[in-house]
PDB file of C-alpha atoms in Angstrom:
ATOM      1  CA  UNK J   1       3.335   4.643  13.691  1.00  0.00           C
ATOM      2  CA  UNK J   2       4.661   1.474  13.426  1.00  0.00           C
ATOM      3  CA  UNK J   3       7.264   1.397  15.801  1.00  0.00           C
ATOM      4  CA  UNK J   4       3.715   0.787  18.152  1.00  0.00           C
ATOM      5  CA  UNK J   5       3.659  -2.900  16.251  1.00  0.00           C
ATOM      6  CA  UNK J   6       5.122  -5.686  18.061  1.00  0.00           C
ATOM      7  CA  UNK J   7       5.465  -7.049  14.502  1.00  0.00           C
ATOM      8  CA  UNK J   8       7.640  -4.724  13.430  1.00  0.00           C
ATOM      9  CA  UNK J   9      10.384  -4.659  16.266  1.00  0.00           C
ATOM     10  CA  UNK J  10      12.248  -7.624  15.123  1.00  0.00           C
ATOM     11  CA  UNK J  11      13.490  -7.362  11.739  1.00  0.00           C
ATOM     12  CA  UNK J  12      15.143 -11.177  11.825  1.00  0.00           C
ATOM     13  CA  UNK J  13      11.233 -12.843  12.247  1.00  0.00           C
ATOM     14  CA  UNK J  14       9.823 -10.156   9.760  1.00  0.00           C
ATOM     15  CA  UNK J  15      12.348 -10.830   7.026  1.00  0.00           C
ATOM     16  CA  UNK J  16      11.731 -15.021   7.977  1.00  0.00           C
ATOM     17  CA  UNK J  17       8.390 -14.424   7.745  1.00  0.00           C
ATOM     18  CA  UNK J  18       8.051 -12.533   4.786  1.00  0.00           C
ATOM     19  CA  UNK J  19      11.319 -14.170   2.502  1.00  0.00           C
ATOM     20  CA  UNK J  20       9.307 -15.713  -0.125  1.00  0.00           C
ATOM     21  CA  UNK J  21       6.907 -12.026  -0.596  1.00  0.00           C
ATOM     22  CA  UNK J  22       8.973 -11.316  -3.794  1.00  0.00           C
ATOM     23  CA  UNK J  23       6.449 -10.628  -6.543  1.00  0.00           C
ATOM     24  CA  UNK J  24       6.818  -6.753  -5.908  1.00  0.00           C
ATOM     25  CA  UNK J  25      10.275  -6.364  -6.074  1.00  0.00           C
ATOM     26  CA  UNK J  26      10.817  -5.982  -9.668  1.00  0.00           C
ATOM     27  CA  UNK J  27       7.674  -4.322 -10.570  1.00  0.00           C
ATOM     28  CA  UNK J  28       9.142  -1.377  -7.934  1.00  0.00           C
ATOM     29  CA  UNK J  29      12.838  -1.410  -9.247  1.00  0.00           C
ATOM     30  CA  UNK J  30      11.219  -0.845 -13.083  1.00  0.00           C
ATOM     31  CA  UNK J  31       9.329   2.446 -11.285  1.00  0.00           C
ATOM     32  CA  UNK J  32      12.590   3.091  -9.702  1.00  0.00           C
ATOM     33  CA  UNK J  33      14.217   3.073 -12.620  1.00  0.00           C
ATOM     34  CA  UNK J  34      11.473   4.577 -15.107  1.00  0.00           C
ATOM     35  CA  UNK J  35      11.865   7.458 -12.725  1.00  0.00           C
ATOM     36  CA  UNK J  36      15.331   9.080 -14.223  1.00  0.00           C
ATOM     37  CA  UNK J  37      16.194  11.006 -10.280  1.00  0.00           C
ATOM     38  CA  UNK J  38      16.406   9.910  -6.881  1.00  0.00           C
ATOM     39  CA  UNK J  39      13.744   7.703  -5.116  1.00  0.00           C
ATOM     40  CA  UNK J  40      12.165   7.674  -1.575  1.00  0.00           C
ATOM     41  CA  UNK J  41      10.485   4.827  -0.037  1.00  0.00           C
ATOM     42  CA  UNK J  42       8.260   5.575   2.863  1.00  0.00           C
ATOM     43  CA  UNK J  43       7.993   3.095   5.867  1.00  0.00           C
ATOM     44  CA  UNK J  44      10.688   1.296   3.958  1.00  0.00           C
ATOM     45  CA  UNK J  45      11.155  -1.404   6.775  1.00  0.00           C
ATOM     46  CA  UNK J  46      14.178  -3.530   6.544  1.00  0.00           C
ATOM     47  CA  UNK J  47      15.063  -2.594   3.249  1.00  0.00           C
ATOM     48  CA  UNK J  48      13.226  -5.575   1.776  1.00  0.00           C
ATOM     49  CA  UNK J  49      12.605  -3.199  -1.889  1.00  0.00           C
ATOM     50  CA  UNK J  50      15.165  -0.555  -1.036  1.00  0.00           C
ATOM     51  CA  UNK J  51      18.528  -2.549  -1.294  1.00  0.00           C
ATOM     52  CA  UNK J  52      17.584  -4.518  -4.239  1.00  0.00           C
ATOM     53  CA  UNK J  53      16.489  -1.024  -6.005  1.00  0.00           C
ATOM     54  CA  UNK J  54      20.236  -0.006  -4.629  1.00  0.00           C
ATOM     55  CA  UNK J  55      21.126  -2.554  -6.641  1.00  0.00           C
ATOM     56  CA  UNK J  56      19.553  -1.628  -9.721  1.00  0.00           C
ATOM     57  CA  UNK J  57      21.763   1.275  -9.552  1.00  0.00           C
ATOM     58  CA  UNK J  58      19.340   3.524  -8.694  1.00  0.00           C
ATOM     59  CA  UNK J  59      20.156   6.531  -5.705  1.00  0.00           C
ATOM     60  CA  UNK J  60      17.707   5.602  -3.156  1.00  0.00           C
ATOM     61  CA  UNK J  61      16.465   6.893   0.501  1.00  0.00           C
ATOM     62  CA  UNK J  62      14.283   4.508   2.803  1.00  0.00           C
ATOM     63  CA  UNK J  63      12.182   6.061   5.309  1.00  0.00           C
ATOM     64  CA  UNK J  64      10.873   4.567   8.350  1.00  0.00           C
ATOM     65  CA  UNK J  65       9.543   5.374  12.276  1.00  0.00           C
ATOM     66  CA  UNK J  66      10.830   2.090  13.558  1.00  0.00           C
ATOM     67  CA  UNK J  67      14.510   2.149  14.896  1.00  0.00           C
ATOM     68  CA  UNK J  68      14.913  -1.445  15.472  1.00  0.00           C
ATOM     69  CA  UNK J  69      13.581  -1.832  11.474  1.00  0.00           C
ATOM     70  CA  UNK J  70      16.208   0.730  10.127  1.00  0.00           C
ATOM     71  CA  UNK J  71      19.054  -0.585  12.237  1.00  0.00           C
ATOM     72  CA  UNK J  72      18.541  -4.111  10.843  1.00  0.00           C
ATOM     73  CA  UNK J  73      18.188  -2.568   7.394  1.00  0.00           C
ATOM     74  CA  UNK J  74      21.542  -0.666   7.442  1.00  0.00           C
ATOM     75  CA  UNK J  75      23.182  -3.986   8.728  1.00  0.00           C
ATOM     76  CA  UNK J  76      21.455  -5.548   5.431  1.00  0.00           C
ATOM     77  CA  UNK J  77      22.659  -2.913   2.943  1.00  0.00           C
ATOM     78  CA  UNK J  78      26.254  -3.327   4.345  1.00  0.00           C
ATOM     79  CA  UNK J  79      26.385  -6.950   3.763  1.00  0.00           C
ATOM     80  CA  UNK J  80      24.730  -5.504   0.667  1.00  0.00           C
ATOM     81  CA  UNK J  81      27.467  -3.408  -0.456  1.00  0.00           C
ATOM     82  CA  UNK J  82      25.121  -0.565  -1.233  1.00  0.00           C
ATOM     83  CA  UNK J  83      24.830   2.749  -0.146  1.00  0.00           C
ATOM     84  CA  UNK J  84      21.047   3.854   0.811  1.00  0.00           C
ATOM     85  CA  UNK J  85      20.493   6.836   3.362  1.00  0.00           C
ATOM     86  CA  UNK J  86      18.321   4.907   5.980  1.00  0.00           C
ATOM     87  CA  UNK J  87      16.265   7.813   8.000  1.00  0.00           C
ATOM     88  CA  UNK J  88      13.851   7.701  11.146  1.00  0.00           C
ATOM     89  CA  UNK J  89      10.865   9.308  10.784  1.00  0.00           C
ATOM     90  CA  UNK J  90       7.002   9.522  10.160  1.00  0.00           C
ATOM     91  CA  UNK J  91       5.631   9.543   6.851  1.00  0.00           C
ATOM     92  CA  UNK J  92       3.303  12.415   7.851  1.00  0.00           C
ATOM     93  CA  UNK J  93       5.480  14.766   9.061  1.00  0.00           C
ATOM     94  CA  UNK J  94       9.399  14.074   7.803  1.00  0.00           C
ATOM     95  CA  UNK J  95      10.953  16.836   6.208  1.00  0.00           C
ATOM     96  CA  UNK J  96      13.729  15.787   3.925  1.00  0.00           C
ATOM     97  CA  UNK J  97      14.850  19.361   2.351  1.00  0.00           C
ATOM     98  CA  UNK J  98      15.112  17.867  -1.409  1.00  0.00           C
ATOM     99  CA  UNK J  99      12.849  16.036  -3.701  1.00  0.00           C
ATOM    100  CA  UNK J 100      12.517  12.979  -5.501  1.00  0.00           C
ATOM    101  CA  UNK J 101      11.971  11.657  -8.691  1.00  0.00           C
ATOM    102  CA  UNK J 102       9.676   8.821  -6.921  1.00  0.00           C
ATOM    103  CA  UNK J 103       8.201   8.299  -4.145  1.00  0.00           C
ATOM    104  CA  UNK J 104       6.597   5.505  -2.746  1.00  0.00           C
ATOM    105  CA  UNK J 105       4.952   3.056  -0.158  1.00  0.00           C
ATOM    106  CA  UNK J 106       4.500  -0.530  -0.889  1.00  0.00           C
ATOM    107  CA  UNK J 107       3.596  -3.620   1.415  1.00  0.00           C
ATOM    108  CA  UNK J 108       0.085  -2.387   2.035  1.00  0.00           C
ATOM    109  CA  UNK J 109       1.956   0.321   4.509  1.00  0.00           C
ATOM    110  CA  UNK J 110      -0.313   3.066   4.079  1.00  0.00           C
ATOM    111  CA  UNK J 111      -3.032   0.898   5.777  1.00  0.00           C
ATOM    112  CA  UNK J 112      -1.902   1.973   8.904  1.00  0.00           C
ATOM    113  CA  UNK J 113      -2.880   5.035   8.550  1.00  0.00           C
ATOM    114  CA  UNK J 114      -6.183   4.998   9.960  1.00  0.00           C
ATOM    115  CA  UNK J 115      -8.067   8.683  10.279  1.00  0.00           C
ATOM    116  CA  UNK J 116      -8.522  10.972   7.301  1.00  0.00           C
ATOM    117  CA  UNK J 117      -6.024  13.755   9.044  1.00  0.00           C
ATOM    118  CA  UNK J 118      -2.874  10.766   8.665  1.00  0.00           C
ATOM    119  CA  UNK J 119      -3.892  10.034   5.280  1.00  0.00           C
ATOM    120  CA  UNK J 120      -3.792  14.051   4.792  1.00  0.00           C
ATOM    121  CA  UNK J 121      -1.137  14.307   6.293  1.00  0.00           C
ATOM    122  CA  UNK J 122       1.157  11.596   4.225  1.00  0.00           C
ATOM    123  CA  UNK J 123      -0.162  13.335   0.872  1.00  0.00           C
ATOM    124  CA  UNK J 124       0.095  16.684   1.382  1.00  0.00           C
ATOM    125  CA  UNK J 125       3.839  15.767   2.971  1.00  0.00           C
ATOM    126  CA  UNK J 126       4.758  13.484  -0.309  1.00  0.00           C
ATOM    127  CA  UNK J 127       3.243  16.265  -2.738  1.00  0.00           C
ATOM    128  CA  UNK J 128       5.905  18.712  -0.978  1.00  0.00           C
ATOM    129  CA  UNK J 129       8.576  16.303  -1.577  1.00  0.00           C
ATOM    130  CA  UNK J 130       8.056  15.331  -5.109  1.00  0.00           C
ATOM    131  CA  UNK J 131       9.751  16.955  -8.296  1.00  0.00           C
ATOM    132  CA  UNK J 132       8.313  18.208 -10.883  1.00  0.00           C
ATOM    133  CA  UNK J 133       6.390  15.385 -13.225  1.00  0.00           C
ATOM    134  CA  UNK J 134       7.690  13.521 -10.142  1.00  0.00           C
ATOM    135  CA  UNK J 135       5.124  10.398  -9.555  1.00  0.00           C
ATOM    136  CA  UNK J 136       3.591   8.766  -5.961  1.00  0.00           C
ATOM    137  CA  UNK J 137       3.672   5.066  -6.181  1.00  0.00           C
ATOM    138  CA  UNK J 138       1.613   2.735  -3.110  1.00  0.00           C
ATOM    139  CA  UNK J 139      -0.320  -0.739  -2.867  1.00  0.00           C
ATOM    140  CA  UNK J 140      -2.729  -1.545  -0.831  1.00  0.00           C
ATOM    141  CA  UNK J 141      -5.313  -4.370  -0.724  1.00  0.00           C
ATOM    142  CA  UNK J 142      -8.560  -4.588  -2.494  1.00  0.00           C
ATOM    143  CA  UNK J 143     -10.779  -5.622   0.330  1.00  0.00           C
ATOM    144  CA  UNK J 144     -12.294  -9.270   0.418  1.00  0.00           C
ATOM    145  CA  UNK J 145     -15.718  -9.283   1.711  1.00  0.00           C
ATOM    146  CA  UNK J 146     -15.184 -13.169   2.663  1.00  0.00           C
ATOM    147  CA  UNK J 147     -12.084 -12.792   4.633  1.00  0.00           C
ATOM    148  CA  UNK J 148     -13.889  -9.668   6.238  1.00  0.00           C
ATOM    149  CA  UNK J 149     -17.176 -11.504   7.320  1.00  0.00           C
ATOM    150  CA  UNK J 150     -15.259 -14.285   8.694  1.00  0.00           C
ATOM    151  CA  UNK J 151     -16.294 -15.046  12.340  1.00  0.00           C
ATOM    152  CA  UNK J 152     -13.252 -13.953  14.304  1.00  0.00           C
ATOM    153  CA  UNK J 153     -12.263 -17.249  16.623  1.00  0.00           C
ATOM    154  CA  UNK J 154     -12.131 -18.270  12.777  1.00  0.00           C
ATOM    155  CA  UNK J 155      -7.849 -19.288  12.280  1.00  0.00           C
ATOM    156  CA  UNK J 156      -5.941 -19.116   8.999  1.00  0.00           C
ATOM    157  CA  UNK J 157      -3.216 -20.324   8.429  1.00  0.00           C
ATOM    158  CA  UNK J 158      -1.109 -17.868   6.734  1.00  0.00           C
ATOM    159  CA  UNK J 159       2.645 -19.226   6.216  1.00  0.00           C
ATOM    160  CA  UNK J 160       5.053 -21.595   7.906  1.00  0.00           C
ATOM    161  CA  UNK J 161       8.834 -20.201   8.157  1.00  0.00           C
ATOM    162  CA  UNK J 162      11.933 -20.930  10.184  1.00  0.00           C
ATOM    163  CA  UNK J 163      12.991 -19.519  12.949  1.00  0.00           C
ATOM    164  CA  UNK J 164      15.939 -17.052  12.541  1.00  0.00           C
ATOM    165  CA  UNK J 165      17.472 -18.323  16.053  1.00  0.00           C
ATOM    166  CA  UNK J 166      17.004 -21.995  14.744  1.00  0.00           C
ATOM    167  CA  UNK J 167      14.677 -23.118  17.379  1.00  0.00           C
ATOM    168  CA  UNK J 168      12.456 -24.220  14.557  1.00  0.00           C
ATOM    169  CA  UNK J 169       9.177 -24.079  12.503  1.00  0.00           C
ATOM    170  CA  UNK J 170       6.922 -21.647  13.242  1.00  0.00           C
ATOM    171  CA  UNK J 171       3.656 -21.305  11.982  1.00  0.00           C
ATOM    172  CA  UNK J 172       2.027 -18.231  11.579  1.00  0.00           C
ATOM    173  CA  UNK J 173      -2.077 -17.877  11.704  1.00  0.00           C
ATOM    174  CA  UNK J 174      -4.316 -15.045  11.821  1.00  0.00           C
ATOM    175  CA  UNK J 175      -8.503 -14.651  12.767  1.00  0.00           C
ATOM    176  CA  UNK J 176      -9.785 -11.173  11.548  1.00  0.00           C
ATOM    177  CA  UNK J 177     -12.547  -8.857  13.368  1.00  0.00           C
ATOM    178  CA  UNK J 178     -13.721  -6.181  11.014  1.00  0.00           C
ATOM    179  CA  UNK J 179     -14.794  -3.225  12.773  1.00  0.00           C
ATOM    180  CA  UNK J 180     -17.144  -1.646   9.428  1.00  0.00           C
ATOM    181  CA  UNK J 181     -17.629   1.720  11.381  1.00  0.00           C
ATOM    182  CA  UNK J 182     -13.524   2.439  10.862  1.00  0.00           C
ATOM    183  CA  UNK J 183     -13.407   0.009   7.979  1.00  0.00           C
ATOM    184  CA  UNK J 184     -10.141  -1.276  10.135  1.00  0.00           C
ATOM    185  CA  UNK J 185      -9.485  -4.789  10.190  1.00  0.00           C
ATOM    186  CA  UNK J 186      -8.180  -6.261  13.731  1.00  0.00           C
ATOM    187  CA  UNK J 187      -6.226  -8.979  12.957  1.00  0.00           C
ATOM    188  CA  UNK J 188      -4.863 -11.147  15.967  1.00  0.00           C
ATOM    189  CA  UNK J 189      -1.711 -13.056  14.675  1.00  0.00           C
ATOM    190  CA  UNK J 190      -0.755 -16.322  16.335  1.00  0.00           C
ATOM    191  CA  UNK J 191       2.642 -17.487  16.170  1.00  0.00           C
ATOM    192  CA  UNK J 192       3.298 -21.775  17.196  1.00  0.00           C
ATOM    193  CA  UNK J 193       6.621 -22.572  17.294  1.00  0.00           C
ATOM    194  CA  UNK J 194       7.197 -26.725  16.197  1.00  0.00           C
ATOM    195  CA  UNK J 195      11.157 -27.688  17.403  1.00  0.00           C
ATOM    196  CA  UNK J 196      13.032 -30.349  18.810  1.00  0.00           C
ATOM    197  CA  UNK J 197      11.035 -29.866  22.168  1.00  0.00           C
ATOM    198  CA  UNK J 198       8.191 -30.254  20.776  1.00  0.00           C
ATOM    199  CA  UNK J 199       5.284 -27.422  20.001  1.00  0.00           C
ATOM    200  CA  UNK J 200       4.897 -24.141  22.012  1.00  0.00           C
ATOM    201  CA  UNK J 201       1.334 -22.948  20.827  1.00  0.00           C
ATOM    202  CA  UNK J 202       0.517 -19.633  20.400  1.00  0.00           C
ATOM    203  CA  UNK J 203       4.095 -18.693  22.172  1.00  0.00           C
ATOM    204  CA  UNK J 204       3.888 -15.044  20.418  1.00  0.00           C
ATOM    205  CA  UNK J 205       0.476 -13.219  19.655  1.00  0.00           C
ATOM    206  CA  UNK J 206       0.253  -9.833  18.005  1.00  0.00           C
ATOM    207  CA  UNK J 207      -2.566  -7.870  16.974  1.00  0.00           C
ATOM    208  CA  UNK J 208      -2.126  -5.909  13.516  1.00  0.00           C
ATOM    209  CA  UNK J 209      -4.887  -2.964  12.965  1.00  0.00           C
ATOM    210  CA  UNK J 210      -5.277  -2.330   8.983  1.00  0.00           C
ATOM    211  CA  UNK J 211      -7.795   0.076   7.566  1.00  0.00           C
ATOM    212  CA  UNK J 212      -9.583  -1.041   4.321  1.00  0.00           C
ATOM    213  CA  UNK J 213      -9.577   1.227   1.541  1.00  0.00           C
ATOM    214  CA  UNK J 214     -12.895   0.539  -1.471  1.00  0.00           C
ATOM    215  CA  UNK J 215     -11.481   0.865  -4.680  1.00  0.00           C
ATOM    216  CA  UNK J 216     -13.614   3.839  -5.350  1.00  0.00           C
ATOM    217  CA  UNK J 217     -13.207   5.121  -2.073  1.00  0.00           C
ATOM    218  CA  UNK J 218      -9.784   5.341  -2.752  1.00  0.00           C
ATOM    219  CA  UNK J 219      -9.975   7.006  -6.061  1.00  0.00           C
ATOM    220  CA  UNK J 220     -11.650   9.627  -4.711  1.00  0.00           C
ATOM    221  CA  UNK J 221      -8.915  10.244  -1.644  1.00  0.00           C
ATOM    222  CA  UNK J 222      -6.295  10.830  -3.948  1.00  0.00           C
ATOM    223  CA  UNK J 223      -7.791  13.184  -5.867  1.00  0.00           C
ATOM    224  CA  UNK J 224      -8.761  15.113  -3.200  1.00  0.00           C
ATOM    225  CA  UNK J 225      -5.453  15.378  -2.350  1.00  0.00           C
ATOM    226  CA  UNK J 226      -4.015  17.137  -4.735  1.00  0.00           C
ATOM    227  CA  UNK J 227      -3.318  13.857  -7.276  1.00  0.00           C
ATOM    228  CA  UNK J 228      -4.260  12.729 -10.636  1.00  0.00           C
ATOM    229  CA  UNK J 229      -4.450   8.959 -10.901  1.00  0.00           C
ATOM    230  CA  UNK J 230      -1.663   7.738 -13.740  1.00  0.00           C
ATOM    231  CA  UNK J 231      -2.181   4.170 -13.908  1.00  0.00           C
ATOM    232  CA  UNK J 232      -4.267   1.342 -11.253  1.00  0.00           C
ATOM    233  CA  UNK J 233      -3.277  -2.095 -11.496  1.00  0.00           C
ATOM    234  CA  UNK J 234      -4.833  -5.108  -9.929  1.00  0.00           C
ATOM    235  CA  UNK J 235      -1.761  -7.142  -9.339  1.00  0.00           C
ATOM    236  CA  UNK J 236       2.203  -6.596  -9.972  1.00  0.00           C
ATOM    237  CA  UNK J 237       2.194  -7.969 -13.629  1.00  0.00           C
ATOM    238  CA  UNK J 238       0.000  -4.302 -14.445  1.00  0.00           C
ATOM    239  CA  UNK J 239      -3.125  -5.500 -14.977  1.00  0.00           C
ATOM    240  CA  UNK J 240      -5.365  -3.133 -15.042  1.00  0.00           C
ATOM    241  CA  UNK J 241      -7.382  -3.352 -11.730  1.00  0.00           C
ATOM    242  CA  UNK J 242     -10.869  -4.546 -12.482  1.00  0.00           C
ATOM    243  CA  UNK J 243     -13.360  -6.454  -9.864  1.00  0.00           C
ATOM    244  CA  UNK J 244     -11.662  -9.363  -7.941  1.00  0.00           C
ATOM    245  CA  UNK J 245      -8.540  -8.386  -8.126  1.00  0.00           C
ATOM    246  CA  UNK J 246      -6.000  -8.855  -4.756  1.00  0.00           C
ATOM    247  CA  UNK J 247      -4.274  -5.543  -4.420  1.00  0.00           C
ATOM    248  CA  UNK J 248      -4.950  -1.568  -5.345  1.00  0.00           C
ATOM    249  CA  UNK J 249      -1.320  -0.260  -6.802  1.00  0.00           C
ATOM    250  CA  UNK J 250      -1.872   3.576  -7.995  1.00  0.00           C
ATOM    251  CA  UNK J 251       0.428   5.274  -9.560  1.00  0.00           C
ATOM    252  CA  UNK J 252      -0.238   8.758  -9.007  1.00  0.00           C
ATOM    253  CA  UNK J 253       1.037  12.313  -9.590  1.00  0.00           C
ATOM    254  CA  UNK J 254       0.122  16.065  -8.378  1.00  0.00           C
ATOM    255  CA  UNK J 255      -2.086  17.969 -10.857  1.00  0.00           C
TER     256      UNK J 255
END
């Protein structure tokens, strides 16, 4: 899945790029440790909420289809000092021989999971893999109509960060097509890179496909799945999701 995603190959720029993203971190180390057992994290990337939920205390597994990801992950959780068992595989088809206490997918990871069969897929695999009472834990956006109707030569700018090989700034932007047939949203990122040699424009370009999910869309896929929905909040202080709200977080468990 997302080994596919230039993005995701270089876990140096995505940790740069991402370093101040911290506002989920504790809400998922309180799930983590609500959970009493042992926790799996699906498409767990660099370990961005796994070794900080290692060092909670909590017995954790991070799951992800992107060698270069997990191998800059393990490096992480050594400098760390924590143990987490980092494995390689899809989130639709891994088979782990135990269960967990908790599973779950943050980052808006399961919208790369485009076609209903994926999405299937991931459920029916994570309903296998929980424990009893055991709960299913992901975020995803809440889809903006304005960002999705913007024309797509349209830039944003998105963040600035510095390079990890100390070249410089580098300035990330993004333009959005919306394709309202898949409900996937192509977004072309455009990196600039501003340094002592002055500005290399548009020096790295990456397109990232996400699939929207409505909010009552969504509702309605994870029941059919098997799930009861626990709790849906609209943001990572738990506040209940109402209209307007940024992100989708469910908190879920098999009926």
């Amino acid at each position: 899945m997302t080994e596919s995603i230039p993005l995701y190959r270089d876990g140096r720029h995505y940790d740069a790029m991402n370093r101040d993203i911290i506002a989920d971190i504790p809400f998922y180390i309180e799930e983590a440790q609500h959970a009493m057992g042992p926790v799996l994290e699906l498409a767990c990337g660099t370990g961005r909420l796994a070794i900080p939920i290692a060092q909670s205390g909590v017995e954790i597994v991070g799951l992800d289809v992107s060698p270069s990801m997990l191998a800059h992950a393990r490096t992480k959780a050594k400098q760390a000092e924590v143990a987490i068992t980092f494995v390689e595989g899809d989130c639709r088809s891994f088979a782990l021989g135990r269960k967990f206490a908790l599973i779950f997918m943050g980052f808006n990871s399961m919208q790369h999971l485009h076609e209903y069969a994926s999405l299937a897929s991931l459920f029916s695999n994570v309903l296998q893999h929980l424990a009893t009472g055991g709960r299913f834990v992901f975020d995803v956006f809440n889809p903006k109509l304005s960002l999705l109707a913007r024309q797509p030569e349209e830039r944003k700018h998105e963040r600035d960060y510095q390079d990890p090989d100390r070249k410089g700034t580098i300035v990330f932007e993004h333009s959005v097509l919306y394709d309202d047939a898949s409900q996937v949203a192509h977004i072309q990122c455009y990196f600039t890179r501003r340094g002592a040699n002055g500005e290399e424009r548009d020096f790295r370009q990456e397109e990232l496909n996400m699939r929207c999910f409505f909010p009552q869309e969504l509702d309605l896929l994870v029941r059919s799945q098997g799930f009861e929905i626990v709790e849906k909040f609209g943001n990572f202080e738990r506040k209940a999701f109402a209209s307007g709200e940024p992100k989708q977080i469910v908190i879920c468990r098999g009926t």
